[in-house]
Coordinates of C-alpha atoms in Angstrom, one line a residue:
Chain A
M1288 CA 10.8 52.3 -46.3
G1289 CA 7.0 52.7 -46.5
L1290 CA 5.0 55.8 -47.1
Y1291 CA 2.3 57.5 -45.2
G1292 CA -0.9 59.0 -46.5
A1293 CA -2.2 62.3 -45.3
I1294 CA -5.6 64.0 -45.9
E1295 CA -6.5 67.5 -44.9
A1296 CA -10.3 67.3 -45.2
G1297 CA -11.9 70.7 -45.5
G1298 CA -15.2 72.1 -46.4
T1299 CA -14.0 73.4 -49.8
K1300 CA -11.1 71.0 -50.6
F1301 CA -9.5 67.7 -49.6
L1302 CA -5.7 68.0 -49.8
C1303 CA -4.0 64.6 -50.0
A1304 CA -0.4 63.7 -49.9
V1305 CA 2.0 60.7 -49.5
G1306 CA 5.4 61.0 -47.9
T1307 CA 7.3 60.7 -44.7
G1308 CA 7.8 64.3 -43.6
P1309 CA 7.9 67.9 -44.5
E1310 CA 11.1 67.4 -46.6
D1311 CA 9.7 64.3 -48.3
L1312 CA 6.3 64.8 -49.7
R1313 CA 6.2 62.5 -52.8
A1314 CA 2.9 63.6 -54.2
V1315 CA 0.2 66.1 -53.3
T1316 CA -3.2 66.6 -54.8
R1317 CA -6.2 68.9 -54.3
I1318 CA -9.7 67.5 -54.6
P1319 CA -12.7 69.8 -54.4
T1320 CA -15.2 68.9 -51.7
T1321 CA -18.4 67.9 -53.6
T1322 CA -20.5 65.0 -52.4
P1323 CA -19.1 62.6 -49.8
E1324 CA -19.2 59.7 -52.3
E1325 CA -17.5 61.5 -55.2
T1326 CA -14.9 63.1 -53.0
M1327 CA -14.0 59.9 -51.2
E1328 CA -13.8 58.1 -54.5
R1329 CA -11.2 60.6 -55.8
V1330 CA -9.3 60.4 -52.5
I1331 CA -9.2 56.6 -52.8
A1332 CA -8.1 56.8 -56.5
F1333 CA -5.2 59.0 -55.5
F1334 CA -3.9 56.7 -52.7
Q1335 CA -4.3 53.6 -54.9
N1336 CA -1.2 54.7 -56.8
F1337 CA 0.7 54.0 -53.6
H1338 CA -1.3 51.0 -52.4
S1339 CA 1.7 48.7 -52.0
T1340 CA 3.9 51.0 -49.9
L1341 CA 1.2 52.7 -47.8
Q1342 CA 1.7 52.1 -44.1
A1343 CA -1.1 54.1 -42.6
I1344 CA -3.4 57.1 -43.4
G1345 CA -4.1 60.1 -41.3
I1346 CA -7.1 62.4 -41.8
G1347 CA -7.4 65.8 -40.2
A1348 CA -11.0 66.8 -40.9
F1349 CA -13.5 69.6 -40.3
G1350 CA -15.9 68.7 -37.6
P1351 CA -17.4 68.1 -35.2
L1352 CA -16.4 64.4 -35.5
D1353 CA -17.4 61.3 -33.8
L1354 CA -14.1 60.0 -32.5
N1355 CA -15.4 57.6 -30.0
P1356 CA -14.4 54.1 -31.1
N1357 CA -17.3 52.6 -29.2
S1358 CA -19.9 54.7 -30.9
P1359 CA -22.0 53.2 -33.7
T1360 CA -21.3 56.4 -35.7
F1361 CA -17.5 56.4 -35.1
G1362 CA -15.6 58.1 -37.9
T1363 CA -18.5 60.2 -39.1
I1364 CA -19.3 63.9 -39.1
P1365 CA -22.6 63.8 -37.1
T1366 CA -24.0 67.2 -38.1
T1367 CA -22.6 69.9 -40.2
P1368 CA -24.1 72.9 -42.1
K1369 CA -22.1 71.6 -45.2
P1370 CA -24.9 70.1 -47.4
G1371 CA -24.8 66.3 -47.8
W1372 CA -22.1 65.8 -45.3
S1373 CA -24.1 65.2 -42.1
G1374 CA -23.5 61.6 -41.2
A1375 CA -20.8 61.1 -43.8
N1376 CA -18.2 58.5 -42.8
L1377 CA -14.6 59.5 -43.4
L1378 CA -13.0 56.4 -42.1
K1379 CA -14.9 53.4 -43.5
P1380 CA -14.5 54.0 -47.2
L1381 CA -10.7 54.1 -46.7
Q1382 CA -10.6 51.2 -44.4
D1383 CA -12.6 49.1 -46.8
V1384 CA -10.0 49.6 -49.6
F1385 CA -6.7 50.0 -47.8
H1386 CA -5.9 47.4 -45.2
V1387 CA -3.8 49.8 -43.1
P1388 CA -4.5 51.8 -40.0
V1389 CA -6.6 54.9 -40.7
H1390 CA -6.5 57.6 -38.1
L1391 CA -9.0 60.4 -37.9
E1392 CA -8.7 63.6 -36.0
T1393 CA -10.1 67.1 -36.1
D1394 CA -8.1 69.4 -38.4
V1395 CA -6.8 71.4 -35.4
N1396 CA -5.8 68.3 -33.4
A1397 CA -3.9 67.1 -36.4
A1398 CA -2.3 70.5 -36.9
A1399 CA -1.2 70.5 -33.3
L1400 CA 0.4 67.1 -33.8
G1401 CA 2.3 68.3 -36.9
E1402 CA 3.6 71.4 -35.1
G1403 CA 4.6 69.1 -32.2
R1404 CA 6.6 66.8 -34.5
W1405 CA 8.2 69.2 -36.9
G1406 CA 7.1 72.8 -36.1
A1407 CA 6.6 75.4 -33.4
A1408 CA 6.0 73.0 -30.5
R1409 CA 8.9 70.5 -31.0
G1410 CA 10.0 69.0 -27.7
L1411 CA 7.0 70.2 -25.7
E1412 CA 4.7 68.0 -23.8
T1413 CA 1.6 70.2 -23.4
F1414 CA 0.6 72.9 -25.9
V1415 CA -2.4 74.3 -27.8
Y1416 CA -2.9 75.0 -31.5
L1417 CA -5.7 77.5 -32.0
T1418 CA -6.8 78.4 -35.5
V1419 CA -8.6 81.7 -36.2
G1420 CA -10.2 81.6 -39.6
T1421 CA -13.6 80.6 -41.0
G1422 CA -14.2 79.3 -37.5
I1423 CA -12.1 79.2 -34.3
G1424 CA -11.0 75.8 -33.2
G1425 CA -8.4 74.5 -30.8
G1426 CA -6.4 71.3 -30.6
A1427 CA -4.4 70.4 -27.5
V1428 CA -1.5 68.0 -26.9
I1429 CA -1.4 67.1 -23.2
H1430 CA 1.5 65.1 -21.8
G1431 CA 2.4 64.2 -25.4
R1432 CA -1.1 62.9 -26.3
L1433 CA -3.9 64.6 -28.2
L1434 CA -6.6 65.7 -25.8
H1435 CA -9.8 63.6 -26.1
G1436 CA -12.3 63.7 -23.3
A1437 CA -15.9 63.0 -23.9
L1438 CA -15.3 64.8 -27.2
H1439 CA -12.5 66.7 -28.9
P1440 CA -12.2 70.3 -27.7
E1441 CA -14.4 72.9 -29.2
M1442 CA -12.4 75.9 -27.9
G1443 CA -14.0 78.4 -30.3
H1444 CA -17.2 78.2 -28.4
I1445 CA -16.1 79.5 -25.0
R1446 CA -17.8 82.6 -23.7
I1447 CA -15.8 85.7 -23.1
P1448 CA -16.6 89.2 -21.8
H1449 CA -18.4 91.2 -24.4
D1450 CA -18.4 95.0 -23.9
W1451 CA -21.6 95.9 -25.7
G1452 CA -20.7 99.6 -25.3
R1453 CA -17.5 99.2 -27.2
D1454 CA -18.8 96.6 -29.6
P1455 CA -22.5 96.4 -30.2
F1456 CA -22.1 93.7 -32.8
P1457 CA -24.1 90.7 -31.5
G1458 CA -21.9 87.9 -32.8
I1459 CA -22.6 85.4 -35.6
C1460 CA -22.4 82.0 -34.0
P1461 CA -25.7 80.3 -34.8
F1462 CA -25.6 78.4 -31.5
H1463 CA -24.2 81.0 -29.0
G1464 CA -24.2 84.4 -30.7
D1465 CA -21.3 86.1 -29.0
C1466 CA -19.0 83.2 -28.1
L1467 CA -15.4 83.6 -29.1
E1468 CA -16.0 82.3 -32.6
G1469 CA -19.1 84.4 -32.9
L1470 CA -17.1 87.6 -32.1
A1471 CA -13.7 86.9 -33.5
S1472 CA -13.7 84.5 -36.4
G1473 CA -13.0 85.8 -39.9
P1474 CA -16.8 85.8 -40.9
A1475 CA -17.5 87.7 -37.6
L1476 CA -14.9 90.4 -38.6
E1477 CA -16.4 90.6 -42.1
A1478 CA -20.0 90.9 -40.8
R1479 CA -19.0 93.5 -38.2
W1480 CA -16.9 95.8 -40.4
G1481 CA -18.5 95.1 -43.8
Q1482 CA -15.3 93.9 -45.5
P1483 CA -13.2 90.8 -45.3
P1484 CA -10.4 90.9 -42.7
E1485 CA -7.6 90.7 -45.3
S1486 CA -8.8 94.1 -46.7
L1487 CA -8.9 95.9 -43.3
P1488 CA -5.7 98.1 -42.9
W1489 CA -3.5 97.1 -40.0
D1490 CA -4.3 100.3 -38.2
H1491 CA -8.0 99.7 -38.4
P1492 CA -9.7 99.6 -34.9
A1493 CA -10.9 96.1 -35.9
W1494 CA -7.5 94.7 -35.0
D1495 CA -7.3 96.0 -31.4
L1496 CA -10.8 94.7 -30.7
E1497 CA -9.7 91.3 -32.3
A1498 CA -6.6 91.2 -30.1
E1499 CA -8.8 91.9 -27.1
Y1500 CA -11.2 89.1 -27.8
L1501 CA -8.4 86.6 -28.6
A1502 CA -6.5 87.6 -25.5
L1503 CA -9.6 87.1 -23.4
G1504 CA -10.0 83.6 -24.9
L1505 CA -6.4 82.8 -24.4
Q1506 CA -6.7 83.7 -20.7
S1507 CA -9.3 81.0 -20.3
I1508 CA -7.1 78.5 -22.2
L1509 CA -4.1 79.5 -20.1
C1510 CA -5.9 79.1 -16.8
I1511 CA -7.6 75.8 -17.7
L1512 CA -4.8 74.0 -19.5
A1513 CA -1.7 75.9 -18.5
P1514 CA 0.0 75.0 -21.8
E1515 CA 3.7 75.4 -22.3
R1516 CA 3.1 77.3 -25.6
I1517 CA 0.1 78.5 -27.7
I1518 CA 0.3 78.4 -31.5
L1519 CA -2.1 80.7 -33.3
G1520 CA -2.8 79.9 -36.9
G1521 CA -5.6 80.4 -39.5
G1522 CA -6.3 83.1 -42.0
V1523 CA -7.1 85.9 -39.5
M1524 CA -3.6 85.5 -37.9
E1525 CA -2.0 86.3 -41.3
N1526 CA -2.2 89.8 -40.0
R1527 CA 1.1 89.4 -38.0
S1528 CA 0.5 92.7 -36.2
L1529 CA -2.0 90.8 -34.1
F1530 CA 0.7 88.8 -32.3
P1531 CA 2.3 91.7 -30.4
R1532 CA -1.1 93.1 -29.6
I1533 CA -2.4 89.8 -28.3
R1534 CA 0.8 89.2 -26.3
Q1535 CA 0.5 92.6 -24.6
R1536 CA -3.2 92.2 -23.7
V1537 CA -2.6 88.7 -22.3
K1538 CA 0.1 90.0 -20.1
E1539 CA -2.1 92.8 -18.9
L1540 CA -5.1 90.6 -18.4
L1541 CA -3.2 87.9 -16.4
N1542 CA -1.6 90.8 -14.4
R1543 CA 1.3 88.7 -13.2
Y1544 CA -0.9 86.1 -11.6
L1545 CA 0.4 82.9 -13.1
P1546 CA 4.0 82.2 -11.9
I1547 CA 5.0 80.5 -15.2
P1548 CA 8.6 81.4 -16.2
A1549 CA 7.5 81.5 -19.9
L1550 CA 5.0 84.2 -19.0
Q1551 CA 7.6 86.5 -17.5
G1552 CA 8.9 88.1 -20.7
D1553 CA 7.2 89.6 -23.7
L1554 CA 5.6 86.2 -24.6
E1555 CA 7.4 86.1 -27.9
D1556 CA 8.2 82.4 -27.3
Y1557 CA 4.8 81.7 -25.7
I1558 CA 2.2 82.9 -28.2
V1559 CA 3.7 82.1 -31.6
P1560 CA 2.7 81.5 -35.2
P1561 CA 2.7 78.0 -36.7
A1562 CA 6.1 77.0 -38.1
L1563 CA 4.6 74.8 -40.8
G1564 CA 2.6 77.6 -42.3
E1565 CA -0.1 76.7 -44.8
R1566 CA 1.0 73.1 -44.8
A1567 CA 0.3 72.7 -41.1
G1568 CA -3.0 70.9 -41.8
L1569 CA -1.6 68.5 -44.3
L1570 CA 1.6 67.8 -42.3
G1571 CA -0.6 67.3 -39.2
A1572 CA -2.5 64.6 -41.0
L1573 CA 0.9 63.1 -42.0
A1574 CA 2.1 63.2 -38.4
L1575 CA -1.2 61.5 -37.4
A1576 CA -0.5 58.7 -39.9
I1577 CA 3.0 58.2 -38.6
G1578 CA 1.8 58.0 -35.1
E1579 CA 1.9 60.1 -31.9
T1580 CA 4.8 58.4 -30.2
D1581 CA 7.4 56.9 -32.6
Chain B
M1442 CA 1.1 46.0 4.5
G1443 CA 2.5 49.5 4.7
L1444 CA 0.6 52.7 5.4
Y1445 CA 0.4 55.9 3.5
G1446 CA 0.5 59.4 4.8
A1447 CA -1.9 62.2 3.7
I1448 CA -1.7 65.9 4.3
E1449 CA -4.5 68.3 3.3
A1450 CA -2.6 71.6 3.7
G1451 CA -4.9 74.6 4.0
G1452 CA -4.6 78.2 5.0
T1453 CA -6.3 77.6 8.4
K1454 CA -5.4 74.0 9.1
F1455 CA -3.3 71.0 8.1
L1456 CA -5.3 67.8 8.2
C1457 CA -3.0 64.8 8.5
A1458 CA -3.9 61.1 8.3
V1459 CA -2.3 57.7 7.8
G1460 CA -4.1 54.7 6.2
T1461 CA -4.8 52.9 3.0
G1462 CA -8.2 54.1 1.9
P1463 CA -11.5 55.7 2.9
E1464 CA -12.5 52.6 5.0
D1465 CA -9.1 52.4 6.6
L1466 CA -7.9 55.7 8.1
R1467 CA -5.9 54.7 11.1
A1468 CA -5.3 58.1 12.5
V1469 CA -6.3 61.6 11.7
T1470 CA -5.1 64.9 13.2
R1471 CA -5.8 68.6 12.8
I1472 CA -3.0 71.0 13.1
P1473 CA -3.6 74.8 12.9
T1474 CA -1.7 76.7 10.2
T1475 CA 0.6 79.0 12.1
T1476 CA 4.2 79.6 10.9
P1477 CA 5.6 77.2 8.3
E1478 CA 8.3 76.0 10.8
E1479 CA 5.9 75.3 13.6
T1480 CA 3.3 73.8 11.4
M1481 CA 5.7 71.5 9.6
E1482 CA 7.3 70.4 12.9
R1483 CA 3.9 69.3 14.2
V1484 CA 3.1 67.5 10.9
I1485 CA 6.4 65.6 11.2
A1486 CA 5.8 64.7 14.8
F1487 CA 2.5 63.2 13.8
F1488 CA 3.9 61.0 11.1
Q1489 CA 6.9 59.9 13.2
N1490 CA 4.5 57.7 15.1
F1491 CA 4.2 55.7 11.9
H1492 CA 7.7 56.1 10.6
S1493 CA 8.5 52.4 10.2
T1494 CA 5.5 51.5 8.1
L1495 CA 5.1 54.7 6.1
Q1496 CA 5.4 53.9 2.3
A1497 CA 4.9 57.4 0.9
I1498 CA 3.3 60.8 1.7
G1499 CA 0.9 62.8 -0.4
I1500 CA 0.3 66.5 0.1
G1501 CA -2.6 68.4 -1.3
A1502 CA -1.9 72.1 -0.7
F1503 CA -3.2 75.6 -1.2
G1504 CA -1.3 77.3 -3.9
P1505 CA -0.1 78.4 -6.3
L1506 CA 2.7 75.8 -6.0
D1507 CA 6.0 75.3 -7.8
L1508 CA 5.6 71.8 -9.1
N1509 CA 8.3 71.8 -11.6
P1510 CA 11.0 69.3 -10.5
N1511 CA 13.6 71.2 -12.5
S1512 CA 12.9 74.5 -10.7
P1513 CA 15.2 75.6 -7.9
T1514 CA 12.1 76.5 -5.9
F1515 CA 10.4 73.1 -6.5
G1516 CA 8.0 72.2 -3.7
T1517 CA 7.4 75.8 -2.5
I1518 CA 4.5 78.1 -2.4
P1519 CA 6.1 81.0 -4.5
T1520 CA 3.8 83.8 -3.4
T1521 CA 0.7 83.8 -1.2
P1522 CA -1.2 86.4 0.6
K1523 CA -0.9 84.1 3.7
P1524 CA 1.6 85.9 6.0
G1525 CA 4.9 84.0 6.3
W1526 CA 4.2 81.4 3.8
S1527 CA 5.6 83.0 0.6
G1528 CA 8.5 80.8 -0.3
A1529 CA 7.7 78.1 2.2
N1530 CA 8.9 74.7 1.2
L1531 CA 6.3 71.9 1.8
L1532 CA 8.3 69.0 0.4
K1533 CA 11.8 69.3 1.8
P1534 CA 11.1 69.2 5.6
L1535 CA 9.3 65.9 5.1
Q1536 CA 11.9 64.5 2.7
D1537 CA 14.7 65.3 5.1
V1538 CA 13.0 63.2 7.9
F1539 CA 11.2 60.4 6.1
H1540 CA 13.1 58.6 3.4
V1541 CA 10.0 57.8 1.4
P1542 CA 8.5 59.4 -1.7
V1543 CA 6.7 62.6 -0.9
H1544 CA 4.2 63.8 -3.6
L1545 CA 2.9 67.4 -3.7
E1546 CA -0.1 68.6 -5.6
T1547 CA -2.6 71.4 -5.5
D1548 CA -5.5 70.7 -3.2
V1549 CA -7.9 70.5 -6.1
N1550 CA -5.7 68.2 -8.1
A1551 CA -5.4 65.9 -5.1
A1552 CA -9.2 66.0 -4.6
A1553 CA -9.6 65.1 -8.3
L1554 CA -7.4 62.1 -7.8
G1555 CA -9.3 61.0 -4.7
E1556 CA -12.6 61.3 -6.5
G1557 CA -11.2 59.3 -9.4
R1558 CA -9.9 56.5 -7.2
W1559 CA -12.8 56.2 -4.7
G1560 CA -15.5 58.8 -5.5
A1561 CA -17.6 60.4 -8.2
A1562 CA -15.2 59.9 -11.1
R1563 CA -14.4 56.2 -10.6
G1564 CA -13.5 54.6 -13.9
L1565 CA -13.3 57.8 -15.9
E1566 CA -10.2 58.9 -17.8
T1567 CA -10.8 62.6 -18.2
F1568 CA -12.6 64.7 -15.7
V1569 CA -12.5 68.0 -13.7
Y1570 CA -12.9 68.7 -10.0
L1571 CA -13.9 72.3 -9.4
T1572 CA -14.1 73.7 -5.9
V1573 CA -16.2 76.8 -5.2
G1574 CA -15.4 78.1 -1.7
T1575 CA -12.9 80.7 -0.3
G1576 CA -11.5 80.6 -3.8
I1577 CA -12.4 78.8 -7.0
G1578 CA -9.9 76.2 -8.2
G1579 CA -9.9 73.3 -10.6
G1580 CA -8.0 70.1 -10.9
A1581 CA -8.1 67.9 -14.0
V1582 CA -7.4 64.3 -14.7
I1583 CA -6.6 63.9 -18.4
H1584 CA -6.3 60.4 -19.9
G1585 CA -5.8 59.1 -16.3
R1586 CA -3.1 61.6 -15.3
L1587 CA -3.2 64.9 -13.4
L1588 CA -3.0 67.8 -15.7
H1589 CA 0.3 69.7 -15.5
G1590 CA 1.3 71.9 -18.3
A1591 CA 3.6 74.8 -17.6
L1592 CA 1.8 75.0 -14.3
H1593 CA -1.1 73.4 -12.6
P1594 CA -4.5 74.8 -13.8
E1595 CA -5.8 78.0 -12.2
M1596 CA -9.4 77.6 -13.4
G1597 CA -10.8 80.2 -11.0
H1598 CA -9.2 83.0 -13.0
I1599 CA -10.9 82.6 -16.3
R1600 CA -12.9 85.5 -17.6
I1601 CA -16.6 85.2 -18.1
P1602 CA -19.2 87.5 -19.4
H1603 CA -20.2 90.0 -16.7
D1604 CA -23.5 91.7 -17.2
W1605 CA -22.9 95.0 -15.3
G1606 CA -26.6 95.9 -15.7
R1607 CA -27.8 92.8 -13.8
D1608 CA -24.8 92.7 -11.5
P1609 CA -22.9 96.0 -10.8
F1610 CA -20.6 94.3 -8.3
P1611 CA -17.1 94.8 -9.6
G1612 CA -15.6 91.5 -8.3
I1613 CA -13.1 90.9 -5.6
C1614 CA -10.1 89.2 -7.3
P1615 CA -7.1 91.4 -6.4
F1616 CA -5.5 90.4 -9.8
H1617 CA -8.4 90.4 -12.2
G1618 CA -11.4 92.0 -10.5
D1619 CA -14.3 90.2 -12.2
C1620 CA -12.8 86.9 -13.2
L1621 CA -14.8 83.8 -12.2
E1622 CA -13.3 83.7 -8.7
G1623 CA -13.8 87.4 -8.3
L1624 CA -17.5 87.1 -9.1
A1625 CA -18.5 83.7 -7.8
S1626 CA -16.3 82.6 -4.8
G1627 CA -17.7 82.6 -1.3
P1628 CA -16.1 85.9 -0.4
A1629 CA -17.5 87.4 -3.6
L1630 CA -21.0 86.3 -2.5
E1631 CA -20.5 87.7 0.9
A1632 CA -19.1 91.1 -0.4
R1633 CA -21.9 91.4 -2.9
W1634 CA -24.8 90.5 -0.7
G1635 CA -23.5 91.7 2.7
Q1636 CA -23.9 88.3 4.3
P1637 CA -22.1 84.9 4.1
P1638 CA -23.4 82.5 1.5
E1639 CA -24.6 80.0 4.1
S1640 CA -27.0 82.6 5.5
L1641 CA -28.6 83.4 2.2
P1642 CA -32.0 81.7 1.8
W1643 CA -32.1 79.3 -1.2
D1644 CA -34.7 81.5 -3.0
H1645 CA -32.5 84.6 -2.7
P1646 CA -31.6 86.0 -6.2
A1647 CA -27.9 85.5 -5.2
W1648 CA -28.2 81.8 -6.2
D1649 CA -29.6 82.3 -9.7
L1650 CA -26.7 84.7 -10.4
E1651 CA -24.2 82.3 -8.9
A1652 CA -25.6 79.5 -11.1
E1653 CA -25.3 81.8 -14.1
Y1654 CA -21.6 82.6 -13.4
L1655 CA -20.7 79.0 -12.7
A1656 CA -22.5 77.8 -15.8
L1657 CA -20.6 80.3 -17.9
G1658 CA -17.3 79.1 -16.4
L1659 CA -18.3 75.5 -17.0
Q1660 CA -19.0 76.2 -20.6
S1661 CA -15.4 77.3 -21.0
I1662 CA -14.1 74.2 -19.2
L1663 CA -16.4 72.0 -21.3
C1664 CA -15.3 73.5 -24.6
I1665 CA -11.6 73.5 -23.7
L1666 CA -11.3 70.1 -22.0
A1667 CA -14.4 68.2 -23.0
P1668 CA -14.3 66.2 -19.7
E1669 CA -16.4 63.1 -19.2
R1670 CA -17.7 64.5 -15.9
I1671 CA -17.4 67.7 -13.8
I1672 CA -17.4 67.4 -10.0
L1673 CA -18.4 70.6 -8.1
G1674 CA -17.2 70.8 -4.5
G1675 CA -16.4 73.4 -1.9
G1676 CA -18.4 75.3 0.6
V1677 CA -20.6 77.3 -1.8
M1678 CA -21.8 74.1 -3.4
E1679 CA -23.2 73.0 -0.1
N1680 CA -26.3 74.8 -1.3
R1681 CA -27.5 71.7 -3.3
S1682 CA -30.1 73.8 -5.1
L1683 CA -27.3 75.1 -7.2
F1684 CA -26.8 71.8 -9.0
P1685 CA -30.1 71.7 -10.9
R1686 CA -29.8 75.5 -11.7
I1687 CA -26.3 75.1 -13.0
R1688 CA -27.2 72.0 -15.1
Q1689 CA -30.1 73.8 -16.7
R1690 CA -28.1 76.9 -17.5
V1691 CA -25.2 74.9 -19.0
K1692 CA -27.8 73.1 -21.2
E1693 CA -29.2 76.4 -22.3
L1694 CA -25.8 78.0 -22.9
L1695 CA -24.4 75.1 -24.9
N1696 CA -27.6 75.1 -26.9
R1697 CA -27.1 71.5 -28.1
Y1698 CA -23.8 72.4 -29.7
L1699 CA -21.6 69.7 -28.3
P1700 CA -22.6 66.2 -29.5
I1701 CA -21.6 64.5 -26.3
P1702 CA -24.0 61.7 -25.3
A1703 CA -23.5 62.6 -21.6
L1704 CA -24.8 66.1 -22.4
Q1705 CA -28.1 64.9 -23.9
G1706 CA -30.0 64.4 -20.7
D1707 CA -30.5 66.6 -17.7
L1708 CA -26.8 66.4 -16.8
E1709 CA -27.5 64.7 -13.5
D1710 CA -24.6 62.4 -14.2
Y1711 CA -22.5 65.0 -15.8
I1712 CA -22.3 67.8 -13.2
V1713 CA -22.2 66.1 -9.8
P1714 CA -21.2 66.7 -6.2
P1715 CA -18.1 65.0 -4.8
A1716 CA -18.8 61.5 -3.4
L1717 CA -16.1 61.9 -0.7
G1718 CA -17.7 64.9 0.9
E1719 CA -15.6 66.9 3.3
R1720 CA -12.9 64.2 3.3
A1721 CA -12.3 64.7 -0.4
G1722 CA -9.1 66.8 0.3
L1723 CA -7.6 64.4 2.8
L1724 CA -8.5 61.3 0.7
G1725 CA -7.1 63.0 -2.3
A1726 CA -3.8 63.4 -0.6
L1727 CA -3.9 59.8 0.4
A1728 CA -4.6 58.8 -3.2
L1729 CA -1.6 60.9 -4.2
A1730 CA 0.5 59.0 -1.7
I1731 CA -0.7 55.7 -3.1
G1732 CA 0.0 56.8 -6.6
E1733 CA -1.8 57.5 -9.8
T1734 CA -1.6 54.2 -11.5
D1735 CA -1.6 51.3 -9.1

């Protein structure tokens, strides 16, 4: 039986693995993100150890990404604040060496796929994975397929109500100021409260405000996609007390409007943490390599 | 060749037709919406004239609707402010008489399907139809299929920023107050300005505010679904001066964030009116009868 390659491509590190599933990861390595050339060279060197048995490679990457196969810049990161990486091609260096299918997705789309195959969304057709960390990003599986319209989703950049009286913080998104990511990402929390989120005590007012913003964002996701479940991952969600607060605010905000059976209870099975934990990204890339449907 | 039946089921009238397409509508009738029993009886009487050649029937209906085939109340309108219609079954009376497939969808989902088959979204895989009228509702086609998650979308009920200084109007949604529908539907315009939208001159400040709210809502739809095109229909959009205003505000709000080629220009091909005009609903139901894929 062949092996699959997985790459979780992030701004600080590339995690690479080969295997066939969560219980069968044969090798894992961590490569620091330096220049595109050096980083990709080390990635290739890792996978060359498995060249003969590699069936496919999946990459879940930070974005935005050009995922349009008809585009001349397909497979690249068109623009990113990460120095040296604007225009970097993630697909081609691998395709040139390994003559196997190489699948590229946003990190959150890949994580959604992994949670669908092995984790918190097993058996569901339509669900969302939202990460709340350095940024806020969402991936969606719709009718069993990753959502791609004109682009992958950029759910962190939706606008939500911002009560300036309660929260005079202007937001930190360089493009939109107080979009969801600008108000509720980890760096937004740190900028607003003067300390990183992991150092804020769970009874700090930061968390009720955070739950409010995330609940407002989830209302939009709910009304637009009507997913069967929403998985919330990322560093900020490590504060597990956010889950009951968010569930309660979503209930209150929706005010019994949507007649979805899953929304009738306390939402414990509707708004959930990832089941794959910190390996969600890497296993998502592995799920991507294995394929959406088999 | 067989004929298809179409029903645009609205709160004031049921429009029914038989035919095969926009250029071939053999008969159309208008039935006032009274009680469910009387209305459905008259609908059935109309289609009985074509009983022998009828291949299938499509219904685009006001909602919310129970579209889950595994639900005991499948095919009903679970709750509606429309007197007598809560719990009414739209599917069963037709299935009992006509032994052909009967397909039920929300009016906006049906309209989306019609625009995809014959109208403003021909050839597209992923697009949104948003109606701005008595209410605000959205239908989405994703990868060629109507979006159904745990429920059909309820896009009118997303939350958007509400600048109370500029607009102290509290919104009219009985569930959410100042959600998108509460702030920007036709009745919201009428309640805020004291006159129906069609009587407001095009240079009235109402329209810049309306464009602002719709643009804020579209930003959420764009970031969550990344559709290839957005069609804006409904009575309020009859004021065609809204289109350039909305396009401009969407450009400004997105602030060049999304690298979608279709968003680089003036959005004239991205945010568009329906091509099927006031027959969008009826033709959508016809498209539904014909089927999504053939």
